[in-house]
């Protein structure tokens, strides 16, 4: 009987002491007997998941946890989202995240009013992008002398159908633009990072930026008067009056998980970034009905689907977004609730299988802290726990699964990529 492996990521579970919890963290305050069982009988410790010079985004962190050094393979978030949307990128294609946003004021006073255009609906966004694609296609492409960067000129509808870029509608405000042979080394800023501020200093900078600005400008010419926005304004909603391009990259070059470790695997996740990592790693991406990425997600269904995958696979990565979402929203009760539901509805059944068949090693951890105090990700090491104890790691009986207990063990891994080697150490045993 071959051994099986599960990694369960509770996105952003780790936190800092919170005054309203009497100085406890959500992991300390939550009732989570299954994670605590793992901590007391398994191998508890802390790990620096992401190299200190990189932002601990879930994409970078999850790559690291499944054994890919993000410094070598990470090219940007948009190519991962493209893979999740089923869009194949050529080696010279550059993918951009294309938000539909709401800007206010004009010229030098233009501000980012909302990065999601009031959570514009998917059909509304698709209409806007179609209009934008048509407008872009209808213009002629010129490349100025001494440059390789295209520029669009108005040919009054008599354009050449140039398709210099392609827009792909996604969900709500989150879309994709592909620029074949485009530039990926320029500097862009996520629109949720400068909410309510003037956009001027956050506009794309560097080689190729003027072309992106041109595309954004075209969207500002045609979106405000579009019937979709006239209706939204009538209904008292924010208009989607511009696009914002960011998160660019060429497709990552990754060996598949099977090539690296000789194991077949699946990923159970609701968010595009993690599913995209799965696609590039050659993992099967499993869709679970009712998996939303929010607190109302189908926790139990995710665990059940993951366990079912083990009938035909050796490895499953399960990602749960809910605690991260609670951290970003600054909600202590939601974060505790998310941790308790993960424990009861996911860790419980997974441990039952591990005890039952004795053929399963489980790793539970967050990918990074999302402290409710700062409502964004932080950089410090996070607590991990393996059950049963893999060779090379030690057990600390009596410990609970908390930030402080994990730190007290002194069992510290200096890179996230080391986790997979411990997890899989008994794969051939
Ligand atoms: Zn997050």
Coordinates of C-alpha atoms and ligand atoms in Angstrom, one line a residue:
X1 CA 0.0 0.0 0.0
X2 CA 1.5 3.3 -1.0
X3 CA 1.5 6.2 1.3
X4 CA -0.8 9.3 0.7
X5 CA -0.3 12.9 1.6
X6 CA -2.6 15.9 2.3
X7 CA -1.6 19.5 2.8
X8 CA -4.4 21.6 4.2
X9 CA -3.9 25.4 4.0
X10 CA -6.0 27.6 6.2
X11 CA -5.2 30.8 4.3
X12 CA -4.1 33.6 6.7
X13 CA -5.0 31.7 9.9
X14 CA -2.0 32.9 11.9
X15 CA -2.4 36.3 13.7
X16 CA -1.2 38.5 16.5
X17 CA -2.5 38.9 20.1
X18 CA -5.8 40.7 20.0
X19 CA -7.0 43.0 22.8
X20 CA -10.6 42.1 22.5
X21 CA -9.6 38.4 23.0
X22 CA -7.7 39.3 26.2
X23 CA -4.4 39.2 24.3
X24 CA -5.0 35.9 22.6
X25 CA -4.8 35.1 18.9
X26 CA -7.7 33.6 17.0
X27 CA -5.9 30.2 17.0
X28 CA -5.6 30.5 20.8
X29 CA -9.2 31.5 21.2
X30 CA -10.8 29.0 18.8
X31 CA -12.1 25.7 19.9
X32 CA -10.2 23.3 17.6
X33 CA -9.6 19.9 19.2
X34 CA -8.4 18.2 16.0
X35 CA -5.6 20.7 15.3
X36 CA -4.6 20.6 18.9
X37 CA -4.5 16.8 18.8
X38 CA -2.1 17.0 15.8
X39 CA 0.1 19.5 17.7
X40 CA 0.3 17.3 20.8
X41 CA 0.9 14.0 18.9
X42 CA 2.5 15.2 15.7
X43 CA 5.3 17.5 14.8
X44 CA 4.8 21.2 15.6
X45 CA 7.1 24.0 14.6
X46 CA 7.4 27.2 12.7
X47 CA 8.5 28.0 9.1
X48 CA 9.5 31.0 7.2
X49 CA 7.4 30.2 4.2
X50 CA 8.4 33.0 1.8
X51 CA 11.9 34.4 1.3
X52 CA 12.0 37.7 3.2
X53 CA 12.6 39.8 0.1
X54 CA 9.3 38.7 -1.4
X55 CA 5.7 39.8 -0.5
X56 CA 3.9 36.8 1.2
X57 CA 1.0 36.6 -1.3
X58 CA -0.9 33.3 -1.3
X59 CA 0.5 32.5 -4.8
X60 CA 4.1 32.8 -3.7
X61 CA 3.5 31.1 -0.4
X62 CA 1.6 28.1 -1.9
X63 CA 4.2 27.6 -4.6
X64 CA 6.8 27.4 -1.8
X65 CA 4.8 25.0 0.3
X66 CA 4.4 22.5 -2.5
X67 CA 8.2 22.6 -3.2
X68 CA 8.7 25.3 -5.9
X69 CA 11.2 28.0 -5.0
X70 CA 9.2 31.1 -5.9
X71 CA 12.4 33.0 -6.7
X72 CA 12.9 30.6 -9.5
X73 CA 9.4 30.0 -10.9
X74 CA 7.2 32.9 -9.9
X75 CA 6.5 35.2 -12.8
X76 CA 3.4 37.1 -11.6
X77 CA -0.2 36.5 -10.5
X78 CA -1.9 37.0 -13.8
X79 CA -0.4 34.0 -15.6
X80 CA -1.7 31.8 -12.8
X81 CA -5.2 33.3 -13.1
X82 CA -5.1 32.8 -16.8
X83 CA -4.3 29.1 -16.4
X84 CA -7.3 28.8 -14.0
X85 CA -9.5 30.5 -16.5
X86 CA -8.4 27.9 -19.1
X87 CA -6.5 30.5 -21.2
X88 CA -3.3 29.0 -22.7
X89 CA -0.4 31.4 -22.9
X90 CA 2.4 31.2 -25.4
X91 CA 5.9 31.7 -24.2
X92 CA 5.9 35.4 -25.4
X93 CA 2.5 36.2 -24.2
X94 CA 2.2 38.6 -21.3
X95 CA -0.9 38.2 -19.1
X96 CA -2.2 41.2 -17.2
X97 CA -4.9 41.3 -14.5
X98 CA -7.5 43.7 -15.9
X99 CA -9.8 45.1 -13.1
X100 CA -12.9 47.1 -14.0
X101 CA -12.6 50.0 -11.5
X102 CA -14.4 53.2 -10.6
X103 CA -12.4 56.3 -10.9
X104 CA -13.5 59.8 -9.8
X105 CA -12.5 63.3 -10.9
X106 CA -10.4 64.1 -14.0
X107 CA -6.9 64.8 -15.0
X108 CA -4.3 65.3 -12.2
X109 CA -7.1 65.0 -9.6
X110 CA -8.3 61.5 -10.7
X111 CA -8.8 59.2 -7.7
X112 CA -9.3 55.4 -7.3
X113 CA -12.8 55.3 -5.9
X114 CA -13.3 51.5 -6.0
X115 CA -11.1 48.7 -7.2
X116 CA -14.1 46.5 -7.9
X117 CA -16.5 49.1 -9.5
X118 CA -19.0 48.3 -6.8
X119 CA -18.5 44.6 -7.4
X120 CA -19.9 45.0 -10.9
X121 CA -21.7 41.9 -12.2
X122 CA -20.1 39.4 -14.6
X123 CA -22.6 40.1 -17.5
X124 CA -22.1 43.9 -17.1
X125 CA -18.4 43.5 -17.1
X126 CA -18.5 41.3 -20.2
X127 CA -20.4 44.0 -22.1
X128 CA -17.9 46.6 -21.2
X129 CA -14.9 44.5 -22.2
X130 CA -16.5 43.6 -25.5
X131 CA -17.0 47.2 -26.3
X132 CA -13.3 47.9 -25.3
X133 CA -12.1 45.0 -27.4
X134 CA -14.0 46.3 -30.4
X135 CA -12.7 49.9 -29.9
X136 CA -9.1 48.6 -29.6
X137 CA -9.4 46.3 -32.7
X138 CA -10.9 49.2 -34.7
X139 CA -7.9 51.4 -34.2
X140 CA -4.7 51.1 -36.3
X141 CA -1.5 50.0 -34.7
X142 CA 1.5 52.2 -35.2
X143 CA 5.0 51.5 -34.0
X144 CA 6.9 54.7 -33.6
X145 CA 10.4 55.0 -35.0
X146 CA 13.2 53.7 -32.7
X147 CA 10.7 51.9 -30.6
X148 CA 9.0 48.4 -30.4
X149 CA 6.1 49.6 -28.4
X150 CA 2.8 49.8 -30.3
X151 CA 0.5 52.8 -30.2
X152 CA -3.1 52.9 -31.3
X153 CA -4.5 55.5 -33.7
X154 CA -8.1 56.3 -34.4
X155 CA -9.1 55.2 -37.9
X156 CA -12.8 56.1 -37.3
X157 CA -14.0 52.5 -37.4
X158 CA -12.0 51.7 -40.5
X159 CA -9.3 49.9 -38.6
X160 CA -7.4 46.8 -39.5
X161 CA -8.8 44.4 -36.8
X162 CA -5.4 44.4 -35.4
X163 CA -6.0 42.3 -32.2
X164 CA -2.9 43.8 -30.6
X165 CA -4.2 42.7 -27.3
X166 CA -7.0 40.3 -26.2
X167 CA -9.4 40.8 -23.3
X168 CA -10.9 37.7 -21.6
X169 CA -13.9 38.3 -19.3
X170 CA -13.6 36.6 -15.9
X171 CA -15.8 37.0 -12.9
X172 CA -17.2 40.3 -11.5
X173 CA -14.5 43.0 -11.7
X174 CA -11.6 40.4 -12.3
X175 CA -10.6 40.0 -15.9
X176 CA -7.6 39.1 -18.0
X177 CA -5.7 40.9 -20.8
X178 CA -3.1 39.1 -23.0
X179 CA -0.5 41.2 -24.8
X180 CA 1.3 38.9 -27.3
X181 CA 5.0 39.8 -27.4
X182 CA 4.3 42.4 -24.8
X183 CA 6.4 43.9 -21.9
X184 CA 6.4 42.3 -18.5
X185 CA 9.2 44.1 -16.6
X186 CA 7.3 47.4 -16.0
X187 CA 6.0 48.5 -12.6
X188 CA 2.3 48.2 -11.8
X189 CA 0.2 48.6 -8.6
X190 CA -2.8 46.7 -7.5
X191 CA -5.8 49.0 -7.4
X192 CA -6.9 47.9 -3.9
X193 CA -3.6 49.3 -2.6
X194 CA -4.4 53.0 -3.1
X195 CA -8.1 53.2 -2.5
X196 CA -9.3 56.8 -2.2
X197 CA -5.9 58.2 -3.4
X198 CA -4.9 60.1 -6.5
X199 CA -3.9 57.6 -9.2
X200 CA -1.0 59.6 -10.7
X201 CA 1.9 58.1 -8.7
X202 CA 0.4 54.5 -9.1
X203 CA 0.1 54.5 -12.9
X204 CA 2.3 51.9 -14.8
X205 CA 5.9 52.9 -15.1
X206 CA 8.7 51.6 -17.3
X207 CA 9.2 50.1 -20.7
X208 CA 5.8 49.6 -22.4
X209 CA 3.9 51.7 -19.8
X210 CA 2.7 54.2 -22.4
X211 CA 0.8 51.5 -24.3
X212 CA -1.0 50.4 -21.1
X213 CA -1.9 54.0 -20.4
X214 CA -3.3 54.3 -23.9
X215 CA -5.5 51.3 -23.3
X216 CA -6.7 52.6 -20.0
X217 CA -7.4 56.0 -21.6
X218 CA -9.5 54.3 -24.3
X219 CA -11.6 52.6 -21.6
X220 CA -12.1 56.0 -20.0
X221 CA -13.4 57.3 -23.3
X222 CA -16.0 54.6 -23.9
X223 CA -17.0 53.2 -20.5
X224 CA -18.7 56.2 -18.8
X225 CA -21.4 56.6 -21.4
X226 CA -21.9 52.9 -22.0
X227 CA -25.5 51.8 -21.4
X228 CA -24.3 49.4 -18.6
X229 CA -23.0 52.3 -16.7
X230 CA -26.0 54.6 -17.4
X231 CA -28.1 51.8 -15.8
X232 CA -25.8 51.4 -12.9
X233 CA -25.8 55.1 -12.1
X234 CA -29.6 55.2 -12.4
X235 CA -29.8 52.4 -9.9
X236 CA -27.5 54.3 -7.5
X237 CA -24.5 52.0 -8.1
X238 CA -20.9 52.9 -8.8
X239 CA -20.0 52.8 -12.6
X240 CA -17.2 50.7 -14.0
X241 CA -15.7 53.6 -15.8
X242 CA -12.1 52.4 -16.5
X243 CA -9.8 49.4 -16.6
X244 CA -6.7 49.1 -14.4
X245 CA -3.9 46.8 -15.6
X246 CA -1.5 45.1 -13.1
X247 CA -0.1 41.7 -11.9
X248 CA 1.6 41.0 -15.2
X249 CA 3.8 38.1 -16.2
X250 CA 4.8 35.5 -18.8
X251 CA 3.8 31.9 -18.2
X252 CA 6.0 30.3 -15.5
X253 CA 8.2 27.4 -16.6
X254 CA 7.6 24.6 -14.0
X255 CA 8.3 20.9 -13.9
X256 CA 5.1 19.1 -12.9
X257 CA 4.7 17.8 -9.4
X258 CA 4.8 14.3 -10.9
X259 CA 8.1 15.0 -12.7
X260 CA 9.5 16.4 -9.4
X261 CA 8.3 13.8 -6.9
X262 CA 6.9 10.9 -8.9
X263 CA 3.4 11.4 -7.4
X264 CA 0.0 12.1 -8.9
X265 CA -1.9 14.9 -7.2
X266 CA -5.0 17.1 -7.1
X267 CA -5.8 20.6 -5.8
X268 CA -9.0 21.5 -4.1
X269 CA -9.4 25.2 -4.1
X270 CA -11.9 27.9 -5.0
X271 CA -9.5 30.8 -5.7
X272 CA -8.0 31.2 -9.2
X273 CA -4.4 31.8 -8.1
X274 CA -4.2 28.4 -6.3
X275 CA -6.0 26.6 -9.1
X276 CA -3.6 28.2 -11.5
X277 CA -0.6 26.9 -9.5
X278 CA -2.3 23.5 -9.8
X279 CA -2.6 23.7 -13.5
X280 CA 1.1 24.6 -14.0
X281 CA 2.1 21.9 -11.5
X282 CA 0.1 19.3 -13.5
X283 CA -2.3 18.7 -10.6
X284 CA -5.9 18.0 -11.3
X285 CA -8.1 20.9 -10.2
X286 CA -11.2 19.7 -8.4
X287 CA -14.3 21.8 -8.3
X288 CA -16.4 21.5 -5.2
X289 CA -20.1 22.6 -5.4
X290 CA -20.6 25.5 -3.0
X291 CA -16.9 26.3 -2.5
X292 CA -16.9 30.1 -2.6
X293 CA -13.7 31.3 -0.9
X294 CA -15.8 33.0 1.8
X295 CA -17.0 32.0 5.3
X296 CA -20.1 30.4 3.8
X297 CA -17.9 28.0 1.8
X298 CA -18.6 24.3 1.7
X299 CA -15.9 23.2 4.2
X300 CA -17.1 19.6 4.6
X301 CA -17.6 19.1 0.9
X302 CA -14.0 20.2 0.3
X303 CA -12.7 17.6 2.8
X304 CA -14.9 14.9 1.3
X305 CA -13.7 15.7 -2.2
X306 CA -10.1 15.7 -1.1
X307 CA -10.4 12.3 0.6
X308 CA -12.2 10.9 -2.5
X309 CA -9.3 12.1 -4.7
X310 CA -7.0 9.8 -2.6
X311 CA -8.6 6.8 -4.3
X312 CA -6.8 7.7 -7.5
X313 CA -4.1 10.2 -6.4
X314 CA -1.1 10.2 -3.9
X315 CA -1.3 13.9 -2.9
X316 CA -3.9 16.5 -2.4
X317 CA -3.5 20.2 -1.7
X318 CA -6.6 21.7 -0.1
X319 CA -6.8 25.5 0.2
X320 CA -9.4 27.3 2.3
X321 CA -9.6 31.1 1.8
X322 CA -12.1 31.9 4.6
X323 CA -9.7 32.9 7.4
X324 CA -7.7 35.2 5.1
X325 CA -11.0 36.9 4.0
X326 CA -11.9 37.4 7.7
X327 CA -8.4 38.9 8.3
X328 CA -8.8 41.3 5.4
X329 CA -12.2 42.3 6.7
X330 CA -10.8 42.9 10.2
X331 CA -13.4 40.5 11.6
X332 CA -12.2 38.6 14.7
X333 CA -15.5 36.5 15.1
X334 CA -15.4 35.4 11.5
X335 CA -11.8 34.4 11.7
X336 CA -12.4 32.3 14.8
X337 CA -15.5 30.8 13.2
X338 CA -13.5 29.9 10.1
X339 CA -10.8 28.2 12.1
X340 CA -13.4 26.2 14.1
X341 CA -15.2 25.1 11.0
X342 CA -11.9 24.1 9.3
X343 CA -11.1 22.1 12.4
X344 CA -14.5 20.4 12.8
X345 CA -15.5 19.9 9.2
X346 CA -12.1 19.3 7.5
X347 CA -9.3 18.4 9.9
X348 CA -11.7 16.0 11.8
X349 CA -12.7 13.8 8.9
X350 CA -9.1 13.9 7.4
X351 CA -7.6 12.7 10.8
X352 CA -10.3 10.0 11.0
X353 CA -9.1 8.7 7.7
X354 CA -5.4 8.9 8.8
X355 CA -6.2 6.9 12.0
X356 CA -8.4 4.5 10.2
X357 CA -6.1 3.4 7.4
X358 CA -2.7 4.5 8.7
X359 CA -1.6 5.4 5.2
X360 CA -1.9 9.1 5.3
X361 CA 0.4 12.0 6.4
X362 CA -1.2 15.3 6.9
X363 CA 0.3 18.8 7.1
X364 CA -1.9 21.7 8.4
X365 CA -0.7 25.3 8.2
X366 CA -1.5 28.8 7.0
X367 CA 0.4 30.2 4.0
X368 CA 1.0 33.5 5.9
X369 CA -0.5 35.5 8.8
X370 CA -3.3 37.9 7.9
X371 CA -3.5 39.8 11.2
X372 CA -6.9 41.5 11.8
X373 CA -5.0 44.4 13.3
X374 CA -3.4 45.3 9.9
X375 CA -6.0 43.6 7.6
X376 CA -3.2 42.5 5.2
X377 CA -0.5 39.8 5.1
X378 CA 2.5 39.8 7.4
X379 CA 6.0 38.3 6.9
X380 CA 6.9 36.4 10.1
X381 CA 7.1 32.6 10.3
X382 CA 3.9 30.6 10.7
X383 CA 3.0 27.5 12.8
X384 CA 3.0 24.2 10.9
X385 CA 1.9 20.8 12.2
X386 CA 2.5 17.3 10.7
X387 CA 0.6 14.2 11.7
X388 CA 2.0 11.6 12.2
X389 CA 5.6 12.8 12.9
X390 CA 7.7 12.5 9.8
X391 CA 11.3 11.3 10.0
X392 CA 13.7 14.1 10.9
X393 CA 11.2 16.2 12.9
X394 CA 10.5 16.0 16.7
X395 CA 7.3 15.7 18.7
X396 CA 6.4 18.0 21.6
X397 CA 3.6 16.4 23.6
X398 CA 1.2 18.7 25.3
X399 CA 1.5 21.5 22.9
X400 CA -1.5 23.2 21.2
X401 CA -1.7 24.4 17.7
X402 CA -0.9 28.1 18.4
X403 CA 1.6 30.6 17.2
X404 CA 3.3 30.8 20.7
X405 CA 3.4 27.0 21.3
X406 CA 4.9 26.4 17.8
X407 CA 7.6 29.0 18.4
X408 CA 8.4 27.5 21.9
X409 CA 9.3 24.2 20.3
X410 CA 12.3 25.8 18.7
X411 CA 11.6 23.6 15.7
X412 CA 12.2 26.0 12.9
X413 CA 12.4 25.6 9.1
X414 CA 14.0 28.5 7.3
X415 CA 12.3 27.9 3.9
X416 CA 8.8 26.8 2.9
X417 CA 10.3 24.5 0.2
X418 CA 11.7 22.2 3.0
X419 CA 8.2 21.2 4.1
X420 CA 7.4 19.0 1.1
X421 CA 10.6 17.0 1.7
X422 CA 9.5 16.1 5.3
X423 CA 6.0 15.5 4.1
X424 CA 7.0 13.1 1.4
X425 CA 9.9 11.5 3.2
X426 CA 8.1 8.2 3.6
X427 CA 6.7 8.0 0.1
X428 CA 8.7 5.0 -0.9
X429 CA 8.6 3.4 2.6
Ligands
LIG1 ZN1 -4.9 37.5 1.6

